[in-house]
PDB file of C-alpha atoms in Angstrom:
ATOM      1  CA  ASN A 754      39.105 147.247  84.294  1.00  0.00           C
ATOM      2  CA  ALA A 755      35.604 148.723  86.254  1.00  0.00           C
ATOM      3  CA  GLY A 756      34.320 145.749  88.652  1.00  0.00           C
ATOM      4  CA  VAL A 757      30.186 145.173  88.631  1.00  0.00           C
ATOM      5  CA  MET A 758      28.191 148.462  89.779  1.00  0.00           C
ATOM      6  CA  GLN A 759      25.134 148.117  91.729  1.00  0.00           C
ATOM      7  CA  ASN A 760      23.031 151.613  92.352  1.00  0.00           C
ATOM      8  CA  PRO A 761      21.946 152.852  94.363  1.00  0.00           C
ATOM      9  CA  ARG A 762      23.860 151.458  97.180  1.00  0.00           C
ATOM     10  CA  HIS A 763      21.470 152.222 100.384  1.00  0.00           C
ATOM     11  CA  LEU A 764      17.543 152.714  99.034  1.00  0.00           C
ATOM     12  CA  VAL A 765      14.600 153.270 101.418  1.00  0.00           C
ATOM     13  CA  ARG A 766      11.798 152.633 100.892  1.00  0.00           C
ATOM     14  CA  ARG A 767       7.952 153.493 102.473  1.00  0.00           C
ATOM     15  CA  ARG A 768       5.940 150.105 102.701  1.00  0.00           C
ATOM     16  CA  GLY A 769       3.791 149.659  99.337  1.00  0.00           C
ATOM     17  CA  GLN A 770       6.331 151.508  96.980  1.00  0.00           C
ATOM     18  CA  GLU A 771       8.153 149.761  94.267  1.00  0.00           C
ATOM     19  CA  ALA A 772      11.746 149.123  94.630  1.00  0.00           C
ATOM     20  CA  ARG A 773      13.921 149.367  91.182  1.00  0.00           C
ATOM     21  CA  LEU A 774      17.712 148.065  91.403  1.00  0.00           C
ATOM     22  CA  ARG A 775      20.593 148.128  88.706  1.00  0.00           C
ATOM     23  CA  CYS A 776      23.194 145.896  88.504  1.00  0.00           C
ATOM     24  CA  SER A 777      26.026 146.702  85.390  1.00  0.00           C
ATOM     25  CA  PRO A 778      28.008 143.656  84.805  1.00  0.00           C
ATOM     26  CA  MET A 779      31.706 143.542  84.176  1.00  0.00           C
ATOM     27  CA  LYS A 780      32.811 144.122  80.373  1.00  0.00           C
ATOM     28  CA  GLY A 781      32.930 141.282  78.601  1.00  0.00           C
ATOM     29  CA  HIS A 782      30.283 139.484  81.025  1.00  0.00           C
ATOM     30  CA  SER A 783      26.857 138.165  79.903  1.00  0.00           C
ATOM     31  CA  HIS A 784      25.636 136.319  82.551  1.00  0.00           C
ATOM     32  CA  VAL A 785      24.096 137.663  85.751  1.00  0.00           C
ATOM     33  CA  TYR A 786      22.736 136.701  88.964  1.00  0.00           C
ATOM     34  CA  TRP A 787      21.197 137.989  91.961  1.00  0.00           C
ATOM     35  CA  TYR A 788      21.460 137.073  95.509  1.00  0.00           C
ATOM     36  CA  ARG A 789      19.275 138.060  98.905  1.00  0.00           C
ATOM     37  CA  GLN A 790      21.565 138.392 101.994  1.00  0.00           C
ATOM     38  CA  LEU A 791      18.512 138.917 104.897  1.00  0.00           C
ATOM     39  CA  PRO A 792      19.666 139.561 108.055  1.00  0.00           C
ATOM     40  CA  GLU A 793      20.846 136.634 110.281  1.00  0.00           C
ATOM     41  CA  GLU A 794      20.378 134.844 107.115  1.00  0.00           C
ATOM     42  CA  GLY A 795      22.879 133.490 104.426  1.00  0.00           C
ATOM     43  CA  LEU A 796      23.336 134.813 101.010  1.00  0.00           C
ATOM     44  CA  LYS A 797      20.392 132.827  99.013  1.00  0.00           C
ATOM     45  CA  PHE A 798      20.164 133.151  95.187  1.00  0.00           C
ATOM     46  CA  MET A 799      17.458 134.618  93.350  1.00  0.00           C
ATOM     47  CA  VAL A 800      17.502 134.208  89.711  1.00  0.00           C
ATOM     48  CA  TYR A 801      20.091 134.168  86.655  1.00  0.00           C
ATOM     49  CA  LEU A 802      20.363 136.108  83.569  1.00  0.00           C
ATOM     50  CA  GLN A 803      21.987 136.117  80.083  1.00  0.00           C
ATOM     51  CA  LYS A 804      20.804 138.846  78.075  1.00  0.00           C
ATOM     52  CA  GLU A 805      17.394 138.960  77.325  1.00  0.00           C
ATOM     53  CA  ASN A 806      16.772 135.452  78.912  1.00  0.00           C
ATOM     54  CA  ILE A 807      15.524 134.372  81.774  1.00  0.00           C
ATOM     55  CA  ILE A 808      17.899 131.200  83.278  1.00  0.00           C
ATOM     56  CA  ASP A 809      17.198 130.169  85.916  1.00  0.00           C
ATOM     57  CA  GLU A 810      14.458 131.918  88.419  1.00  0.00           C
ATOM     58  CA  SER A 811      14.481 128.977  90.900  1.00  0.00           C
ATOM     59  CA  GLY A 812      14.821 131.404  94.115  1.00  0.00           C
ATOM     60  CA  MET A 813      12.719 134.579  92.929  1.00  0.00           C
ATOM     61  CA  PRO A 814       9.224 134.939  95.384  1.00  0.00           C
ATOM     62  CA  LYS A 815       6.753 133.728  93.483  1.00  0.00           C
ATOM     63  CA  GLU A 816       4.723 137.687  93.404  1.00  0.00           C
ATOM     64  CA  ARG A 817       5.864 141.375  93.670  1.00  0.00           C
ATOM     65  CA  PHE A 818       9.462 139.992  92.384  1.00  0.00           C
ATOM     66  CA  SER A 819      10.811 140.273  88.920  1.00  0.00           C
ATOM     67  CA  ALA A 820      13.793 140.225  87.198  1.00  0.00           C
ATOM     68  CA  GLU A 821      15.462 141.703  83.156  1.00  0.00           C
ATOM     69  CA  PHE A 822      18.595 142.253  81.387  1.00  0.00           C
ATOM     70  CA  PRO A 823      17.781 143.379  78.098  1.00  0.00           C
ATOM     71  CA  LYS A 824      20.168 143.968  75.511  1.00  0.00           C
ATOM     72  CA  GLU A 825      20.983 147.044  76.271  1.00  0.00           C
ATOM     73  CA  GLY A 826      21.680 148.757  79.489  1.00  0.00           C
ATOM     74  CA  PRO A 827      21.711 146.789  82.665  1.00  0.00           C
ATOM     75  CA  SER A 828      20.136 144.281  84.633  1.00  0.00           C
ATOM     76  CA  ILE A 829      17.070 145.454  87.273  1.00  0.00           C
ATOM     77  CA  LEU A 830      15.337 143.619  89.821  1.00  0.00           C
ATOM     78  CA  ARG A 831      12.065 144.951  90.383  1.00  0.00           C
ATOM     79  CA  ILE A 832      10.534 144.388  94.178  1.00  0.00           C
ATOM     80  CA  GLN A 833       6.839 145.932  93.617  1.00  0.00           C
ATOM     81  CA  GLN A 834       4.380 147.037  96.488  1.00  0.00           C
ATOM     82  CA  VAL A 835       7.166 146.060  99.509  1.00  0.00           C
ATOM     83  CA  VAL A 836       6.581 144.718 102.219  1.00  0.00           C
ATOM     84  CA  ARG A 837       8.928 144.812 105.576  1.00  0.00           C
ATOM     85  CA  GLY A 838      10.142 141.386 105.296  1.00  0.00           C
ATOM     86  CA  ASP A 839      11.938 142.902 101.743  1.00  0.00           C
ATOM     87  CA  SER A 840      14.937 144.990 103.600  1.00  0.00           C
ATOM     88  CA  ALA A 841      17.503 143.401 102.933  1.00  0.00           C
ATOM     89  CA  ALA A 842      21.512 143.300 100.776  1.00  0.00           C
ATOM     90  CA  TYR A 843      20.714 142.246  96.788  1.00  0.00           C
ATOM     91  CA  PHE A 844      23.958 141.730  95.307  1.00  0.00           C
ATOM     92  CA  CYS A 845      24.322 141.460  91.963  1.00  0.00           C
ATOM     93  CA  ALA A 846      27.304 138.886  90.354  1.00  0.00           C
ATOM     94  CA  SER A 847      28.273 138.602  87.153  1.00  0.00           C
ATOM     95  CA  SER A 848      30.341 136.489  84.975  1.00  0.00           C
ATOM     96  CA  PRO A 849      31.821 135.645  81.425  1.00  0.00           C
ATOM     97  CA  ARG A 850      30.773 131.553  81.215  1.00  0.00           C
ATOM     98  CA  THR A 851      33.200 131.437  78.073  1.00  0.00           C
ATOM     99  CA  SER A 852      33.580 127.911  78.341  1.00  0.00           C
ATOM    100  CA  SER A 853      30.739 125.467  80.245  1.00  0.00           C
ATOM    101  CA  SER A 854      33.717 124.888  82.827  1.00  0.00           C
ATOM    102  CA  TYR A 855      34.162 128.375  83.709  1.00  0.00           C
ATOM    103  CA  ASN A 856      31.449 130.282  86.074  1.00  0.00           C
ATOM    104  CA  GLU A 857      34.056 132.443  88.300  1.00  0.00           C
ATOM    105  CA  GLN A 858      31.119 134.355  89.509  1.00  0.00           C
ATOM    106  CA  PHE A 859      32.410 138.475  90.541  1.00  0.00           C
ATOM    107  CA  PHE A 860      30.282 140.148  92.985  1.00  0.00           C
ATOM    108  CA  GLY A 861      29.023 143.786  93.212  1.00  0.00           C
ATOM    109  CA  PRO A 862      29.216 146.467  96.059  1.00  0.00           C
ATOM    110  CA  GLY A 863      25.226 145.325  97.210  1.00  0.00           C
ATOM    111  CA  THR A 864      21.936 147.385  96.956  1.00  0.00           C
ATOM    112  CA  ARG A 865      21.128 147.798 100.551  1.00  0.00           C
ATOM    113  CA  LEU A 866      17.363 147.918 100.666  1.00  0.00           C
ATOM    114  CA  THR A 867      15.515 149.364 103.717  1.00  0.00           C
ATOM    115  CA  VAL A 868      11.300 149.340 103.956  1.00  0.00           C
ATOM    116  CA  LEU A 869       9.909 151.823 106.979  1.00  0.00           C
TER     117      LEU A 869
ATOM    118  CA  SER B 432      18.207 120.534 105.407  1.00  0.00           C
ATOM    119  CA  GLN B 433      21.132 122.515 104.751  1.00  0.00           C
ATOM    120  CA  GLU B 434      22.905 120.755 102.048  1.00  0.00           C
ATOM    121  CA  LEU B 435      26.174 123.446 102.733  1.00  0.00           C
ATOM    122  CA  GLU B 436      27.512 123.119 106.021  1.00  0.00           C
ATOM    123  CA  GLN B 437      29.863 125.052 107.060  1.00  0.00           C
ATOM    124  CA  SER B 438      32.779 125.498 110.281  1.00  0.00           C
ATOM    125  CA  PRO B 439      33.224 126.929 112.682  1.00  0.00           C
ATOM    126  CA  GLN B 440      30.389 129.470 112.660  1.00  0.00           C
ATOM    127  CA  SER B 441      32.894 131.954 114.368  1.00  0.00           C
ATOM    128  CA  LEU B 442      36.753 132.096 115.014  1.00  0.00           C
ATOM    129  CA  ILE B 443      38.550 134.082 116.846  1.00  0.00           C
ATOM    130  CA  VAL B 444      42.583 133.857 116.850  1.00  0.00           C
ATOM    131  CA  GLN B 445      45.539 136.031 117.880  1.00  0.00           C
ATOM    132  CA  GLU B 446      47.488 137.705 115.352  1.00  0.00           C
ATOM    133  CA  GLY B 447      50.233 135.167 113.284  1.00  0.00           C
ATOM    134  CA  LYS B 448      48.107 131.991 114.362  1.00  0.00           C
ATOM    135  CA  ASN B 449      47.250 129.735 111.420  1.00  0.00           C
ATOM    136  CA  LEU B 450      43.196 128.541 110.850  1.00  0.00           C
ATOM    137  CA  THR B 451      41.714 126.283 109.572  1.00  0.00           C
ATOM    138  CA  ILE B 452      37.713 126.446 107.599  1.00  0.00           C
ATOM    139  CA  ASN B 453      35.570 123.871 106.481  1.00  0.00           C
ATOM    140  CA  CYS B 454      32.704 123.485 104.172  1.00  0.00           C
ATOM    141  CA  THR B 455      31.169 119.817 103.616  1.00  0.00           C
ATOM    142  CA  SER B 456      28.512 119.469 101.091  1.00  0.00           C
ATOM    143  CA  SER B 457      26.166 116.798 101.363  1.00  0.00           C
ATOM    144  CA  LYS B 458      26.903 115.526  97.574  1.00  0.00           C
ATOM    145  CA  THR B 459      29.396 115.827  94.778  1.00  0.00           C
ATOM    146  CA  LEU B 460      30.220 119.350  94.372  1.00  0.00           C
ATOM    147  CA  TYR B 461      31.381 120.692  90.402  1.00  0.00           C
ATOM    148  CA  GLY B 462      33.035 123.663  91.908  1.00  0.00           C
ATOM    149  CA  LEU B 463      33.950 124.958  94.798  1.00  0.00           C
ATOM    150  CA  TYR B 464      33.984 128.798  95.670  1.00  0.00           C
ATOM    151  CA  TRP B 465      35.707 130.506  98.582  1.00  0.00           C
ATOM    152  CA  TYR B 466      34.701 134.360  98.603  1.00  0.00           C
ATOM    153  CA  LYS B 467      35.420 137.354 101.560  1.00  0.00           C
ATOM    154  CA  GLN B 468      32.989 139.521 102.695  1.00  0.00           C
ATOM    155  CA  LYS B 469      34.134 142.168 104.230  1.00  0.00           C
ATOM    156  CA  TYR B 470      30.526 143.672 106.920  1.00  0.00           C
ATOM    157  CA  GLY B 471      28.575 145.894 104.770  1.00  0.00           C
ATOM    158  CA  GLU B 472      30.272 145.071 101.980  1.00  0.00           C
ATOM    159  CA  GLY B 473      30.388 143.069  99.099  1.00  0.00           C
ATOM    160  CA  LEU B 474      31.893 139.684  98.415  1.00  0.00           C
ATOM    161  CA  ILE B 475      36.111 139.136  97.213  1.00  0.00           C
ATOM    162  CA  PHE B 476      36.240 135.864  95.138  1.00  0.00           C
ATOM    163  CA  LEU B 477      39.228 134.051  96.527  1.00  0.00           C
ATOM    164  CA  MET B 478      39.633 131.220  94.710  1.00  0.00           C
ATOM    165  CA  MET B 479      37.740 128.208  92.977  1.00  0.00           C
ATOM    166  CA  LEU B 480      38.006 124.650  92.671  1.00  0.00           C
ATOM    167  CA  GLN B 481      36.749 122.395  90.908  1.00  0.00           C
ATOM    168  CA  LYS B 482      39.199 118.961  90.366  1.00  0.00           C
ATOM    169  CA  GLY B 483      39.105 115.620  93.301  1.00  0.00           C
ATOM    170  CA  GLY B 484      42.146 116.432  95.534  1.00  0.00           C
ATOM    171  CA  GLU B 485      43.440 120.160  93.894  1.00  0.00           C
ATOM    172  CA  GLU B 486      45.141 122.723  95.999  1.00  0.00           C
ATOM    173  CA  LYS B 487      44.973 126.796  95.056  1.00  0.00           C
ATOM    174  CA  SER B 488      47.035 129.276  97.571  1.00  0.00           C
ATOM    175  CA  HIS B 489      47.104 132.897  97.110  1.00  0.00           C
ATOM    176  CA  GLU B 490      49.652 134.805  99.562  1.00  0.00           C
ATOM    177  CA  LYS B 491      49.206 133.270 103.113  1.00  0.00           C
ATOM    178  CA  ILE B 492      45.128 131.697 101.741  1.00  0.00           C
ATOM    179  CA  THR B 493      45.326 127.719 100.544  1.00  0.00           C
ATOM    180  CA  ALA B 494      41.938 126.133  99.925  1.00  0.00           C
ATOM    181  CA  LYS B 495      42.082 122.108  99.211  1.00  0.00           C
ATOM    182  CA  LEU B 496      38.802 120.348  97.146  1.00  0.00           C
ATOM    183  CA  ASP B 497      39.175 116.554  98.756  1.00  0.00           C
ATOM    184  CA  GLU B 498      38.999 113.740  96.317  1.00  0.00           C
ATOM    185  CA  LYS B 499      35.494 113.051  96.699  1.00  0.00           C
ATOM    186  CA  LYS B 500      34.560 116.517  95.768  1.00  0.00           C
ATOM    187  CA  GLN B 501      32.583 116.950  98.908  1.00  0.00           C
ATOM    188  CA  GLN B 502      34.333 118.728 101.427  1.00  0.00           C
ATOM    189  CA  SER B 503      36.971 121.724 101.275  1.00  0.00           C
ATOM    190  CA  SER B 504      39.056 124.002 103.625  1.00  0.00           C
ATOM    191  CA  LEU B 505      40.359 127.011 103.474  1.00  0.00           C
ATOM    192  CA  HIS B 506      43.539 127.574 105.352  1.00  0.00           C
ATOM    193  CA  ILE B 507      45.386 130.726 106.708  1.00  0.00           C
ATOM    194  CA  THR B 508      48.356 130.602 107.168  1.00  0.00           C
ATOM    195  CA  ALA B 509      50.386 133.680 109.998  1.00  0.00           C
ATOM    196  CA  SER B 510      46.841 135.294 110.274  1.00  0.00           C
ATOM    197  CA  GLN B 511      46.998 139.136 110.479  1.00  0.00           C
ATOM    198  CA  PRO B 512      44.211 141.516 111.349  1.00  0.00           C
ATOM    199  CA  SER B 513      43.486 142.237 107.508  1.00  0.00           C
ATOM    200  CA  HIS B 514      41.965 139.049 107.653  1.00  0.00           C
ATOM    201  CA  ALA B 515      39.008 139.400 109.461  1.00  0.00           C
ATOM    202  CA  GLY B 516      35.967 139.162 108.041  1.00  0.00           C
ATOM    203  CA  ILE B 517      32.913 136.910 106.915  1.00  0.00           C
ATOM    204  CA  TYR B 518      34.082 133.307 104.461  1.00  0.00           C
ATOM    205  CA  LEU B 519      31.340 132.067 102.264  1.00  0.00           C
ATOM    206  CA  CYS B 520      31.606 128.777 100.753  1.00  0.00           C
ATOM    207  CA  GLY B 521      30.132 128.481  97.320  1.00  0.00           C
ATOM    208  CA  ALA B 522      28.773 125.441  95.379  1.00  0.00           C
ATOM    209  CA  ASP B 523      27.706 125.072  92.088  1.00  0.00           C
ATOM    210  CA  TRP B 524      26.764 121.005  91.968  1.00  0.00           C
ATOM    211  CA  ASN B 525      25.644 120.730  88.015  1.00  0.00           C
ATOM    212  CA  GLN B 526      27.497 123.896  86.857  1.00  0.00           C
ATOM    213  CA  GLY B 527      24.124 125.379  86.850  1.00  0.00           C
ATOM    214  CA  GLY B 528      24.941 128.562  86.950  1.00  0.00           C
ATOM    215  CA  LYS B 529      23.540 129.777  90.249  1.00  0.00           C
ATOM    216  CA  LEU B 530      25.605 128.854  93.884  1.00  0.00           C
ATOM    217  CA  ILE B 531      24.786 127.496  96.874  1.00  0.00           C
ATOM    218  CA  PHE B 532      26.364 129.781  99.561  1.00  0.00           C
ATOM    219  CA  GLY B 533      26.967 127.900 103.043  1.00  0.00           C
ATOM    220  CA  GLN B 534      26.106 130.156 106.223  1.00  0.00           C
ATOM    221  CA  GLY B 535      29.639 132.049 106.648  1.00  0.00           C
ATOM    222  CA  THR B 536      32.890 132.031 108.808  1.00  0.00           C
ATOM    223  CA  GLU B 537      33.173 135.143 111.270  1.00  0.00           C
ATOM    224  CA  LEU B 538      37.017 135.826 111.591  1.00  0.00           C
ATOM    225  CA  SER B 539      38.183 138.174 113.845  1.00  0.00           C
ATOM    226  CA  VAL B 540      42.095 138.372 114.085  1.00  0.00           C
ATOM    227  CA  LYS B 541      43.497 140.040 117.468  1.00  0.00           C
ATOM    228  CA  PRO B 542      46.452 142.270 116.976  1.00  0.00           C
TER     229      PRO B 542
END
């Protein structure tokens, strides 16, 4: 059973370009979470999605960032017009949430974004 | 203000020694998660605690949640170099899905 997959593992973009980060959850998991880990900072929640729905986006920056989790295919975190401050490790986690009390989140290896 | 505090921030122990990492919440937890992160890698799930007074063990790692569900400890017995890494506690306060993480504890184990 493959774990959470993220690609690319490393991404280099110049200021002003777009970054697209992909996350394929574990098999059977329909809930996806994105977190960001900035240098010298902790791991911060960004957004929580279920298939075709955004459940909680309270951690998403108001501009330039968007996320989707379509019916088919991976979840995408999109950053438009990247700036140097976007350089960070972006982690995706997935969970089955088969019951109201079960929220075990399994993390992918992360995508390390570097903005030049 | 930081809602989830971990202590210590870093720890260096001699191989074979026991150690404890603490995680304190500013409010009652719904669930408390422990993860381990190797530098530059993803997070490895260790344990999840939900009930007051709950204790779970896996190999040489034991995690406990206090009765009030505001404090958790992670204890490693007879530490080994393979235990080195960053330990993160994550809180789910309202069953809402998102986890709020502590700042992490960086553990080094000297052979």
